[in-house]
Short mmCIF file of N, CA and C in Angstrom, two decimals:
data_model
loop_
_atom_site.label_atom_id
_atom_site.label_comp_id
_atom_site.label_asym_id
_atom_site.label_seq_id
_atom_site.Cartn_x
_atom_site.Cartn_y
_atom_site.Cartn_z
N UNK B 1394 34.40 -63.19 220.22
CA UNK B 1394 35.83 -63.01 220.45
C UNK B 1394 36.03 -62.13 221.66
N UNK B 1395 36.91 -62.52 222.54
CA UNK B 1395 37.26 -61.68 223.67
C UNK B 1395 38.62 -61.06 223.37
N UNK B 1396 38.88 -59.95 224.01
CA UNK B 1396 40.13 -59.25 223.75
C UNK B 1396 41.18 -59.66 224.77
N UNK B 1397 41.67 -60.89 224.65
CA UNK B 1397 42.75 -61.34 225.50
C UNK B 1397 44.03 -61.34 224.68
N UNK B 1398 45.18 -61.35 225.36
CA UNK B 1398 46.44 -61.36 224.60
C UNK B 1398 46.53 -62.53 223.62
N UNK B 1399 46.04 -63.70 224.04
CA UNK B 1399 46.11 -64.86 223.15
C UNK B 1399 45.22 -64.68 221.92
N UNK B 1400 44.09 -64.01 222.10
CA UNK B 1400 43.20 -63.78 220.96
C UNK B 1400 43.81 -62.78 219.98
N UNK B 1401 44.45 -61.76 220.50
CA UNK B 1401 44.96 -60.69 219.65
C UNK B 1401 46.31 -61.03 219.01
N UNK B 1402 47.09 -61.89 219.64
CA UNK B 1402 48.44 -62.17 219.14
C UNK B 1402 48.40 -62.82 217.76
N UNK B 1403 47.32 -63.50 217.43
CA UNK B 1403 47.26 -64.14 216.12
C UNK B 1403 47.13 -63.14 214.98
N UNK B 1404 46.80 -61.88 215.31
CA UNK B 1404 46.74 -60.84 214.29
C UNK B 1404 48.10 -60.17 214.08
N UNK B 1405 49.08 -60.51 214.91
CA UNK B 1405 50.38 -59.84 214.86
C UNK B 1405 51.07 -59.94 213.50
N UNK B 1406 51.14 -61.12 212.84
CA UNK B 1406 51.81 -61.15 211.54
C UNK B 1406 51.16 -60.23 210.51
N UNK B 1407 49.84 -60.20 210.46
CA UNK B 1407 49.15 -59.33 209.50
C UNK B 1407 49.40 -57.86 209.82
N UNK B 1408 49.39 -57.52 211.10
CA UNK B 1408 49.63 -56.13 211.49
C UNK B 1408 51.07 -55.71 211.21
N UNK B 1409 51.99 -56.63 211.44
CA UNK B 1409 53.40 -56.31 211.18
C UNK B 1409 53.62 -56.07 209.68
N UNK B 1410 53.01 -56.88 208.85
CA UNK B 1410 53.10 -56.67 207.41
C UNK B 1410 52.47 -55.35 207.03
N UNK B 1411 51.32 -55.06 207.60
CA UNK B 1411 50.62 -53.80 207.33
C UNK B 1411 51.50 -52.61 207.71
N UNK B 1412 52.11 -52.68 208.90
CA UNK B 1412 52.97 -51.58 209.35
C UNK B 1412 54.19 -51.43 208.45
N UNK B 1413 54.78 -52.54 208.05
CA UNK B 1413 55.94 -52.50 207.17
C UNK B 1413 55.58 -51.86 205.83
N UNK B 1414 54.40 -52.19 205.33
CA UNK B 1414 53.96 -51.63 204.04
C UNK B 1414 53.71 -50.13 204.14
N UNK B 1415 53.17 -49.69 205.24
CA UNK B 1415 52.76 -48.30 205.34
C UNK B 1415 53.85 -47.37 205.86
N UNK B 1416 54.89 -47.92 206.42
CA UNK B 1416 55.94 -47.08 206.99
C UNK B 1416 56.67 -46.34 205.88
N UNK B 1417 56.63 -45.01 205.90
CA UNK B 1417 57.32 -44.24 204.85
C UNK B 1417 58.82 -44.53 204.87
N UNK B 1418 59.42 -44.56 203.71
CA UNK B 1418 60.83 -44.91 203.59
C UNK B 1418 61.73 -43.99 204.40
N UNK B 1419 61.43 -42.71 204.44
CA UNK B 1419 62.31 -41.75 205.12
C UNK B 1419 62.33 -41.92 206.64
N UNK B 1420 61.39 -42.69 207.19
CA UNK B 1420 61.35 -42.85 208.64
C UNK B 1420 61.67 -44.29 209.07
N UNK B 1421 62.02 -45.15 208.12
CA UNK B 1421 62.26 -46.57 208.43
C UNK B 1421 63.36 -46.78 209.46
N UNK B 1422 64.39 -46.00 209.45
CA UNK B 1422 65.46 -46.17 210.42
C UNK B 1422 65.14 -45.62 211.80
N UNK B 1423 64.07 -44.85 211.89
CA UNK B 1423 63.71 -44.21 213.15
C UNK B 1423 62.59 -44.92 213.89
N UNK B 1424 61.75 -45.63 213.16
CA UNK B 1424 60.62 -46.34 213.76
C UNK B 1424 60.69 -47.82 213.42
N UNK B 1425 60.37 -48.64 214.39
CA UNK B 1425 60.33 -50.08 214.17
C UNK B 1425 58.87 -50.51 214.04
N UNK B 1426 58.49 -51.13 212.93
CA UNK B 1426 57.10 -51.56 212.77
C UNK B 1426 56.63 -52.48 213.90
N UNK B 1427 57.52 -53.31 214.42
CA UNK B 1427 57.14 -54.21 215.51
C UNK B 1427 56.74 -53.43 216.76
N UNK B 1428 57.41 -52.31 217.02
CA UNK B 1428 57.04 -51.48 218.17
C UNK B 1428 55.65 -50.88 217.99
N UNK B 1429 55.34 -50.45 216.77
CA UNK B 1429 54.02 -49.89 216.51
C UNK B 1429 52.93 -50.95 216.66
N UNK B 1430 53.22 -52.16 216.22
CA UNK B 1430 52.25 -53.26 216.36
C UNK B 1430 52.03 -53.57 217.84
N UNK B 1431 53.11 -53.64 218.60
CA UNK B 1431 53.00 -53.91 220.03
C UNK B 1431 52.18 -52.83 220.72
N UNK B 1432 52.44 -51.59 220.40
CA UNK B 1432 51.68 -50.48 220.98
C UNK B 1432 50.20 -50.61 220.64
N UNK B 1433 49.90 -50.95 219.40
CA UNK B 1433 48.51 -51.09 218.96
C UNK B 1433 47.81 -52.22 219.70
N UNK B 1434 48.48 -53.36 219.84
CA UNK B 1434 47.86 -54.49 220.54
C UNK B 1434 47.65 -54.17 222.02
N UNK B 1435 48.60 -53.48 222.63
CA UNK B 1435 48.44 -53.09 224.04
C UNK B 1435 47.26 -52.14 224.22
N UNK B 1436 47.12 -51.20 223.30
CA UNK B 1436 45.98 -50.28 223.37
C UNK B 1436 44.67 -51.03 223.19
N UNK B 1437 44.65 -52.02 222.31
CA UNK B 1437 43.43 -52.80 222.09
C UNK B 1437 43.05 -53.58 223.34
N UNK B 1438 44.05 -54.04 224.08
CA UNK B 1438 43.76 -54.77 225.32
C UNK B 1438 43.14 -53.87 226.39
N UNK B 1439 43.40 -52.58 226.29
CA UNK B 1439 42.84 -51.63 227.26
C UNK B 1439 41.38 -51.31 226.99
N UNK B 1440 40.90 -51.62 225.81
CA UNK B 1440 39.50 -51.35 225.45
C UNK B 1440 38.84 -52.61 224.90
N UNK B 1441 38.73 -53.65 225.73
CA UNK B 1441 38.20 -54.93 225.23
C UNK B 1441 36.74 -54.84 224.76
N UNK B 1442 35.99 -53.87 225.28
CA UNK B 1442 34.58 -53.74 224.90
C UNK B 1442 34.42 -53.45 223.41
N UNK B 1443 35.42 -52.84 222.78
CA UNK B 1443 35.33 -52.53 221.36
C UNK B 1443 35.50 -53.77 220.48
N UNK B 1444 36.07 -54.83 221.04
CA UNK B 1444 36.39 -56.01 220.24
C UNK B 1444 35.60 -57.25 220.64
N UNK B 1445 35.07 -57.27 221.84
CA UNK B 1445 34.37 -58.45 222.33
C UNK B 1445 33.14 -58.74 221.47
N UNK B 1446 33.03 -59.99 221.06
CA UNK B 1446 31.87 -60.42 220.29
C UNK B 1446 31.92 -60.07 218.82
N UNK B 1447 33.00 -59.48 218.37
CA UNK B 1447 33.13 -59.09 216.96
C UNK B 1447 33.76 -60.23 216.15
N UNK B 1448 33.35 -60.37 214.90
CA UNK B 1448 34.01 -61.38 214.04
C UNK B 1448 35.45 -60.95 213.74
N UNK B 1449 36.26 -61.92 213.39
CA UNK B 1449 37.69 -61.66 213.16
C UNK B 1449 37.95 -60.57 212.14
N UNK B 1450 37.18 -60.53 211.05
CA UNK B 1450 37.47 -59.52 210.03
C UNK B 1450 37.21 -58.11 210.56
N UNK B 1451 36.26 -57.95 211.48
CA UNK B 1451 36.02 -56.63 212.07
C UNK B 1451 37.13 -56.27 213.06
N UNK B 1452 37.60 -57.26 213.80
CA UNK B 1452 38.70 -57.02 214.74
C UNK B 1452 39.96 -56.61 213.98
N UNK B 1453 40.25 -57.33 212.90
CA UNK B 1453 41.43 -56.98 212.10
C UNK B 1453 41.29 -55.58 211.50
N UNK B 1454 40.12 -55.25 211.01
CA UNK B 1454 39.90 -53.91 210.44
C UNK B 1454 40.11 -52.84 211.52
N UNK B 1455 39.59 -53.09 212.72
CA UNK B 1455 39.76 -52.14 213.82
C UNK B 1455 41.25 -51.99 214.16
N UNK B 1456 41.96 -53.12 214.26
CA UNK B 1456 43.37 -53.08 214.61
C UNK B 1456 44.21 -52.39 213.52
N UNK B 1457 43.87 -52.63 212.27
CA UNK B 1457 44.60 -51.97 211.19
C UNK B 1457 44.39 -50.47 211.22
N UNK B 1458 43.18 -50.04 211.51
CA UNK B 1458 42.91 -48.60 211.60
C UNK B 1458 43.67 -47.99 212.78
N UNK B 1459 43.65 -48.69 213.93
CA UNK B 1459 44.38 -48.20 215.10
C UNK B 1459 45.88 -48.14 214.81
N UNK B 1460 46.39 -49.14 214.11
CA UNK B 1460 47.80 -49.17 213.74
C UNK B 1460 48.14 -48.01 212.81
N UNK B 1461 47.28 -47.75 211.85
CA UNK B 1461 47.49 -46.62 210.94
C UNK B 1461 47.53 -45.30 211.72
N UNK B 1462 46.62 -45.15 212.68
CA UNK B 1462 46.61 -43.94 213.51
C UNK B 1462 47.90 -43.81 214.31
N UNK B 1463 48.38 -44.92 214.88
CA UNK B 1463 49.63 -44.90 215.63
C UNK B 1463 50.81 -44.56 214.71
N UNK B 1464 50.77 -45.08 213.50
CA UNK B 1464 51.82 -44.78 212.53
C UNK B 1464 51.83 -43.30 212.17
N UNK B 1465 50.66 -42.74 211.95
CA UNK B 1465 50.56 -41.31 211.63
C UNK B 1465 51.10 -40.48 212.78
N UNK B 1466 50.69 -40.82 214.01
CA UNK B 1466 51.17 -40.07 215.18
C UNK B 1466 52.69 -40.17 215.31
N UNK B 1467 53.23 -41.37 215.13
CA UNK B 1467 54.67 -41.56 215.29
C UNK B 1467 55.46 -40.82 214.21
N UNK B 1468 54.97 -40.84 212.98
CA UNK B 1468 55.70 -40.15 211.92
C UNK B 1468 55.64 -38.64 212.07
N UNK B 1469 54.58 -38.15 212.67
CA UNK B 1469 54.48 -36.70 212.91
C UNK B 1469 55.60 -36.21 213.83
N UNK B 1470 56.06 -37.09 214.73
CA UNK B 1470 57.14 -36.71 215.63
C UNK B 1470 58.42 -36.36 214.86
N UNK B 1471 58.58 -36.98 213.70
CA UNK B 1471 59.78 -36.77 212.91
C UNK B 1471 59.56 -35.79 211.77
N UNK B 1472 58.37 -35.24 211.66
CA UNK B 1472 58.03 -34.39 210.51
C UNK B 1472 58.88 -33.12 210.46
N UNK B 1473 59.14 -32.53 211.59
CA UNK B 1473 59.89 -31.27 211.58
C UNK B 1473 61.31 -31.46 211.06
N UNK B 1474 61.88 -32.67 211.21
CA UNK B 1474 63.22 -32.94 210.67
C UNK B 1474 63.23 -32.95 209.15
N UNK B 1475 62.13 -33.39 208.59
CA UNK B 1475 62.08 -33.56 207.13
C UNK B 1475 61.25 -32.48 206.46
N UNK B 1476 60.20 -32.04 207.12
CA UNK B 1476 59.32 -31.04 206.53
C UNK B 1476 58.46 -31.59 205.43
N UNK B 1477 58.17 -32.89 205.46
CA UNK B 1477 57.38 -33.52 204.40
C UNK B 1477 55.90 -33.53 204.70
N UNK B 1478 55.13 -33.99 203.73
CA UNK B 1478 53.68 -34.10 203.84
C UNK B 1478 53.35 -35.42 204.52
N UNK B 1479 52.66 -35.37 205.64
CA UNK B 1479 52.34 -36.57 206.39
C UNK B 1479 50.84 -36.83 206.44
N UNK B 1480 50.13 -36.51 205.40
CA UNK B 1480 48.70 -36.79 205.38
C UNK B 1480 48.49 -38.30 205.35
N UNK B 1481 47.34 -38.77 205.84
CA UNK B 1481 47.06 -40.21 205.79
C UNK B 1481 47.17 -40.76 204.37
N UNK B 1482 46.82 -39.95 203.38
CA UNK B 1482 46.89 -40.41 202.00
C UNK B 1482 48.34 -40.68 201.58
N UNK B 1483 49.24 -39.80 201.99
CA UNK B 1483 50.65 -39.97 201.64
C UNK B 1483 51.21 -41.21 202.32
N UNK B 1484 50.89 -41.40 203.58
CA UNK B 1484 51.38 -42.57 204.31
C UNK B 1484 50.81 -43.84 203.70
N UNK B 1485 49.55 -43.83 203.34
CA UNK B 1485 48.91 -45.02 202.80
C UNK B 1485 49.45 -45.39 201.42
N UNK B 1486 50.05 -44.44 200.69
CA UNK B 1486 50.54 -44.73 199.34
C UNK B 1486 51.59 -45.82 199.33
N UNK B 1487 52.36 -45.96 200.40
CA UNK B 1487 53.41 -46.96 200.40
C UNK B 1487 52.86 -48.38 200.46
N UNK B 1488 51.59 -48.53 200.76
CA UNK B 1488 51.01 -49.88 200.77
C UNK B 1488 50.36 -50.24 199.45
N UNK B 1489 50.36 -49.32 198.51
CA UNK B 1489 49.67 -49.54 197.23
C UNK B 1489 50.28 -50.71 196.46
N UNK B 1490 51.58 -50.96 196.62
CA UNK B 1490 52.23 -52.03 195.87
C UNK B 1490 51.64 -53.40 196.17
N UNK B 1491 50.97 -53.54 197.29
CA UNK B 1491 50.35 -54.82 197.61
C UNK B 1491 48.99 -54.97 196.94
N UNK B 1492 48.53 -53.94 196.30
CA UNK B 1492 47.17 -53.93 195.75
C UNK B 1492 46.94 -55.03 194.73
N UNK B 1493 47.95 -55.41 193.98
CA UNK B 1493 47.75 -56.43 192.96
C UNK B 1493 47.24 -57.75 193.54
N UNK B 1494 47.72 -58.10 194.70
CA UNK B 1494 47.30 -59.37 195.27
C UNK B 1494 46.14 -59.23 196.24
N UNK B 1495 46.15 -58.17 197.03
CA UNK B 1495 45.19 -58.06 198.11
C UNK B 1495 43.97 -57.24 197.75
N UNK B 1496 44.21 -56.03 197.34
CA UNK B 1496 43.11 -55.07 197.30
C UNK B 1496 42.43 -55.04 195.96
N UNK B 1497 41.16 -55.07 196.06
CA UNK B 1497 40.29 -54.70 194.96
C UNK B 1497 39.28 -53.79 195.63
N UNK B 1498 38.64 -52.94 194.89
CA UNK B 1498 37.71 -52.00 195.50
C UNK B 1498 36.39 -52.69 195.80
N UNK B 1499 36.39 -53.48 196.87
CA UNK B 1499 35.20 -54.20 197.27
C UNK B 1499 34.46 -53.38 198.31
N UNK B 1500 33.16 -53.47 198.27
CA UNK B 1500 32.39 -52.71 199.24
C UNK B 1500 31.55 -53.60 200.14
N UNK B 1501 31.30 -54.83 199.74
CA UNK B 1501 30.44 -55.67 200.57
C UNK B 1501 31.24 -56.21 201.76
N UNK B 1502 30.56 -56.49 202.87
CA UNK B 1502 31.25 -57.03 204.04
C UNK B 1502 31.94 -58.36 203.75
N UNK B 1503 31.33 -59.21 202.95
CA UNK B 1503 31.95 -60.51 202.67
C UNK B 1503 33.22 -60.34 201.84
N UNK B 1504 33.23 -59.40 200.91
CA UNK B 1504 34.43 -59.16 200.12
C UNK B 1504 35.52 -58.52 200.98
N UNK B 1505 35.13 -57.65 201.89
CA UNK B 1505 36.11 -57.07 202.81
C UNK B 1505 36.70 -58.12 203.72
N UNK B 1506 35.87 -59.04 204.19
CA UNK B 1506 36.34 -60.13 205.05
C UNK B 1506 37.30 -61.03 204.27
N UNK B 1507 36.96 -61.29 203.00
CA UNK B 1507 37.82 -62.12 202.16
C UNK B 1507 39.17 -61.44 201.95
N UNK B 1508 39.18 -60.14 201.71
CA UNK B 1508 40.42 -59.39 201.53
C UNK B 1508 41.26 -59.45 202.80
N UNK B 1509 40.62 -59.27 203.96
CA UNK B 1509 41.35 -59.34 205.23
C UNK B 1509 41.94 -60.73 205.44
N UNK B 1510 41.19 -61.75 205.06
CA UNK B 1510 41.68 -63.12 205.22
C UNK B 1510 42.89 -63.36 204.31
N UNK B 1511 42.84 -62.88 203.08
CA UNK B 1511 43.98 -63.03 202.17
C UNK B 1511 45.19 -62.28 202.69
N UNK B 1512 44.97 -61.09 203.23
CA UNK B 1512 46.07 -60.30 203.80
C UNK B 1512 46.70 -61.06 204.96
N UNK B 1513 45.87 -61.63 205.82
CA UNK B 1513 46.37 -62.39 206.97
C UNK B 1513 47.14 -63.61 206.50
N UNK B 1514 46.63 -64.31 205.48
CA UNK B 1514 47.34 -65.48 204.94
C UNK B 1514 48.70 -65.08 204.37
N UNK B 1515 48.74 -63.96 203.65
CA UNK B 1515 50.00 -63.49 203.10
C UNK B 1515 50.98 -63.15 204.21
N UNK B 1516 50.52 -62.45 205.23
CA UNK B 1516 51.40 -62.07 206.34
C UNK B 1516 51.93 -63.30 207.05
N UNK B 1517 51.07 -64.28 207.27
CA UNK B 1517 51.50 -65.51 207.93
C UNK B 1517 52.50 -66.27 207.07
N UNK B 1518 52.22 -66.37 205.78
CA UNK B 1518 53.14 -67.06 204.87
C UNK B 1518 54.49 -66.35 204.83
N UNK B 1519 54.50 -65.03 204.79
CA UNK B 1519 55.76 -64.29 204.81
C UNK B 1519 56.54 -64.54 206.09
N UNK B 1520 55.84 -64.59 207.20
CA UNK B 1520 56.52 -64.78 208.49
C UNK B 1520 57.14 -66.17 208.60
N UNK B 1521 56.69 -67.12 207.78
CA UNK B 1521 57.22 -68.48 207.82
C UNK B 1521 58.41 -68.68 206.89
N UNK B 1522 58.70 -67.70 206.04
CA UNK B 1522 59.87 -67.79 205.16
C UNK B 1522 61.15 -67.63 205.99
N UNK B 1523 62.26 -68.18 205.50
CA UNK B 1523 63.54 -67.87 206.14
C UNK B 1523 63.76 -66.36 206.13
N UNK B 1524 64.42 -65.84 207.14
CA UNK B 1524 64.59 -64.39 207.28
C UNK B 1524 65.15 -63.73 206.03
N UNK B 1525 66.18 -64.33 205.43
CA UNK B 1525 66.79 -63.71 204.26
C UNK B 1525 65.80 -63.59 203.11
N UNK B 1526 64.99 -64.63 202.90
CA UNK B 1526 63.98 -64.59 201.84
C UNK B 1526 62.88 -63.58 202.16
N UNK B 1527 62.43 -63.57 203.41
CA UNK B 1527 61.37 -62.64 203.81
C UNK B 1527 61.82 -61.19 203.60
N UNK B 1528 63.04 -60.90 204.03
CA UNK B 1528 63.56 -59.54 203.89
C UNK B 1528 63.66 -59.16 202.41
N UNK B 1529 64.15 -60.08 201.59
CA UNK B 1529 64.27 -59.79 200.15
C UNK B 1529 62.90 -59.55 199.53
N UNK B 1530 61.91 -60.35 199.90
CA UNK B 1530 60.55 -60.17 199.36
C UNK B 1530 59.98 -58.83 199.81
N UNK B 1531 60.15 -58.49 201.08
CA UNK B 1531 59.65 -57.21 201.58
C UNK B 1531 60.30 -56.04 200.85
N UNK B 1532 61.61 -56.14 200.65
CA UNK B 1532 62.32 -55.05 199.97
C UNK B 1532 61.86 -54.92 198.51
N UNK B 1533 61.68 -56.06 197.84
CA UNK B 1533 61.33 -56.03 196.42
C UNK B 1533 59.86 -55.67 196.19
N UNK B 1534 58.96 -56.38 196.87
CA UNK B 1534 57.55 -56.26 196.54
C UNK B 1534 56.78 -55.29 197.44
N UNK B 1535 57.25 -55.04 198.62
CA UNK B 1535 56.55 -54.12 199.50
C UNK B 1535 57.16 -52.73 199.47
N UNK B 1536 58.48 -52.66 199.31
CA UNK B 1536 59.15 -51.36 199.27
C UNK B 1536 59.46 -50.92 197.84
N UNK B 1537 59.30 -51.84 196.88
CA UNK B 1537 59.51 -51.49 195.48
C UNK B 1537 60.96 -51.33 195.07
N UNK B 1538 61.88 -51.92 195.81
CA UNK B 1538 63.30 -51.79 195.49
C UNK B 1538 63.66 -52.69 194.31
N UNK B 1539 64.69 -52.30 193.56
CA UNK B 1539 65.19 -53.10 192.45
C UNK B 1539 66.16 -54.14 192.99
N UNK B 1540 66.37 -55.20 192.20
CA UNK B 1540 67.24 -56.29 192.63
C UNK B 1540 68.65 -55.78 192.94
N UNK B 1541 69.17 -54.89 192.13
CA UNK B 1541 70.53 -54.39 192.39
C UNK B 1541 70.59 -53.58 193.69
N UNK B 1542 69.53 -52.87 194.03
CA UNK B 1542 69.48 -52.12 195.30
C UNK B 1542 69.43 -53.08 196.48
N UNK B 1543 68.65 -54.15 196.33
CA UNK B 1543 68.55 -55.15 197.40
C UNK B 1543 69.90 -55.82 197.59
N UNK B 1544 70.55 -56.18 196.49
CA UNK B 1544 71.86 -56.82 196.56
C UNK B 1544 72.86 -55.93 197.30
N UNK B 1545 72.85 -54.66 196.97
CA UNK B 1545 73.76 -53.72 197.62
C UNK B 1545 73.46 -53.64 199.12
N UNK B 1546 72.19 -53.53 199.48
CA UNK B 1546 71.82 -53.41 200.90
C UNK B 1546 72.13 -54.67 201.69
N UNK B 1547 71.94 -55.84 201.06
CA UNK B 1547 72.16 -57.10 201.76
C UNK B 1547 73.60 -57.60 201.65
N UNK B 1548 74.39 -56.94 200.81
CA UNK B 1548 75.78 -57.38 200.63
C UNK B 1548 75.87 -58.70 199.88
N UNK B 1549 74.97 -58.92 198.93
CA UNK B 1549 74.95 -60.16 198.15
C UNK B 1549 75.01 -59.80 196.67
N UNK B 1550 75.28 -60.80 195.85
CA UNK B 1550 75.28 -60.57 194.41
C UNK B 1550 73.84 -60.48 193.91
N UNK B 1551 73.67 -59.85 192.75
CA UNK B 1551 72.34 -59.75 192.16
C UNK B 1551 71.78 -61.14 191.85
N UNK B 1552 72.65 -62.05 191.42
CA UNK B 1552 72.22 -63.42 191.14
C UNK B 1552 71.69 -64.11 192.39
N UNK B 1553 72.40 -63.92 193.50
CA UNK B 1553 71.96 -64.54 194.76
C UNK B 1553 70.61 -63.99 195.20
N UNK B 1554 70.43 -62.69 195.03
CA UNK B 1554 69.15 -62.07 195.39
C UNK B 1554 68.04 -62.58 194.48
N UNK B 1555 68.32 -62.70 193.19
CA UNK B 1555 67.32 -63.21 192.25
C UNK B 1555 66.89 -64.63 192.62
N UNK B 1556 67.85 -65.47 192.97
CA UNK B 1556 67.54 -66.85 193.37
C UNK B 1556 66.72 -66.84 194.66
N UNK B 1557 67.11 -66.00 195.60
CA UNK B 1557 66.38 -65.89 196.87
C UNK B 1557 64.93 -65.48 196.62
N UNK B 1558 64.74 -64.49 195.77
CA UNK B 1558 63.39 -64.02 195.45
C UNK B 1558 62.58 -65.11 194.74
N UNK B 1559 63.22 -65.81 193.80
CA UNK B 1559 62.53 -66.88 193.09
C UNK B 1559 62.06 -67.96 194.07
N UNK B 1560 62.94 -68.38 194.96
CA UNK B 1560 62.58 -69.42 195.93
C UNK B 1560 61.47 -68.94 196.87
N UNK B 1561 61.56 -67.70 197.29
CA UNK B 1561 60.55 -67.16 198.20
C UNK B 1561 59.19 -67.07 197.52
N UNK B 1562 59.17 -66.56 196.31
CA UNK B 1562 57.90 -66.42 195.59
C UNK B 1562 57.31 -67.79 195.28
N UNK B 1563 58.17 -68.75 194.94
CA UNK B 1563 57.69 -70.11 194.69
C UNK B 1563 57.06 -70.69 195.96
N UNK B 1564 57.71 -70.49 197.09
CA UNK B 1564 57.18 -70.99 198.36
C UNK B 1564 55.86 -70.29 198.70
N UNK B 1565 55.82 -68.98 198.53
CA UNK B 1565 54.58 -68.24 198.83
C UNK B 1565 53.45 -68.68 197.91
N UNK B 1566 53.76 -68.83 196.64
CA UNK B 1566 52.74 -69.26 195.68
C UNK B 1566 52.19 -70.63 196.08
N UNK B 1567 53.07 -71.52 196.51
CA UNK B 1567 52.62 -72.85 196.93
C UNK B 1567 51.70 -72.79 198.14
N UNK B 1568 52.04 -71.96 199.10
CA UNK B 1568 51.22 -71.83 200.31
C UNK B 1568 49.91 -71.11 200.02
N UNK B 1569 49.98 -70.05 199.25
CA UNK B 1569 48.80 -69.21 199.03
C UNK B 1569 47.82 -69.78 198.03
N UNK B 1570 48.24 -70.75 197.22
CA UNK B 1570 47.31 -71.34 196.27
C UNK B 1570 46.77 -72.68 196.74
N UNK B 1571 47.17 -73.12 197.92
CA UNK B 1571 46.63 -74.36 198.47
C UNK B 1571 45.13 -74.19 198.70
N UNK B 1572 44.33 -75.20 198.35
CA UNK B 1572 42.88 -75.08 198.54
C UNK B 1572 42.48 -74.90 200.00
N UNK B 1573 43.25 -75.46 200.92
CA UNK B 1573 42.92 -75.35 202.35
C UNK B 1573 43.30 -74.00 202.91
N UNK B 1574 44.23 -73.30 202.27
CA UNK B 1574 44.76 -72.05 202.80
C UNK B 1574 43.77 -70.94 202.77
#
């Protein structure tokens, strides 16, 4: 693998999902996950020697770590306003809700590669949903919001949000359980 923009851009959906999961709720209005992903990819392009010849799962792991570091640095800028704990452990806690589908405590390289592949598939599948469904899924399953909170934020009825979530989960389940996927 070479570190060209075309090679790295395919990791963007997975990185965007990762950034969205890890972004602490109190800083969501101040930082855009897409900006952090763009910064991470640009930094990776400046050091192609670290990625050249590496398998995809290693490149994704490197990019996720770099993204986490950028997230930590960016949230520290806002720490004095809030006075909160910004340890990597605290920031990483917001991604725990994805653990049911993605993470298991695997230690072998093949299991880590499989986990990265599932994460990438999930991110890609989410990015293909209609915006309203994707946002509802992110709010419910990645941010842990309740249906009534989502309805209030989106200006929709609870029933409409429930239907949106049902359709989105059905679509995701169909894509993610395909044998080819």
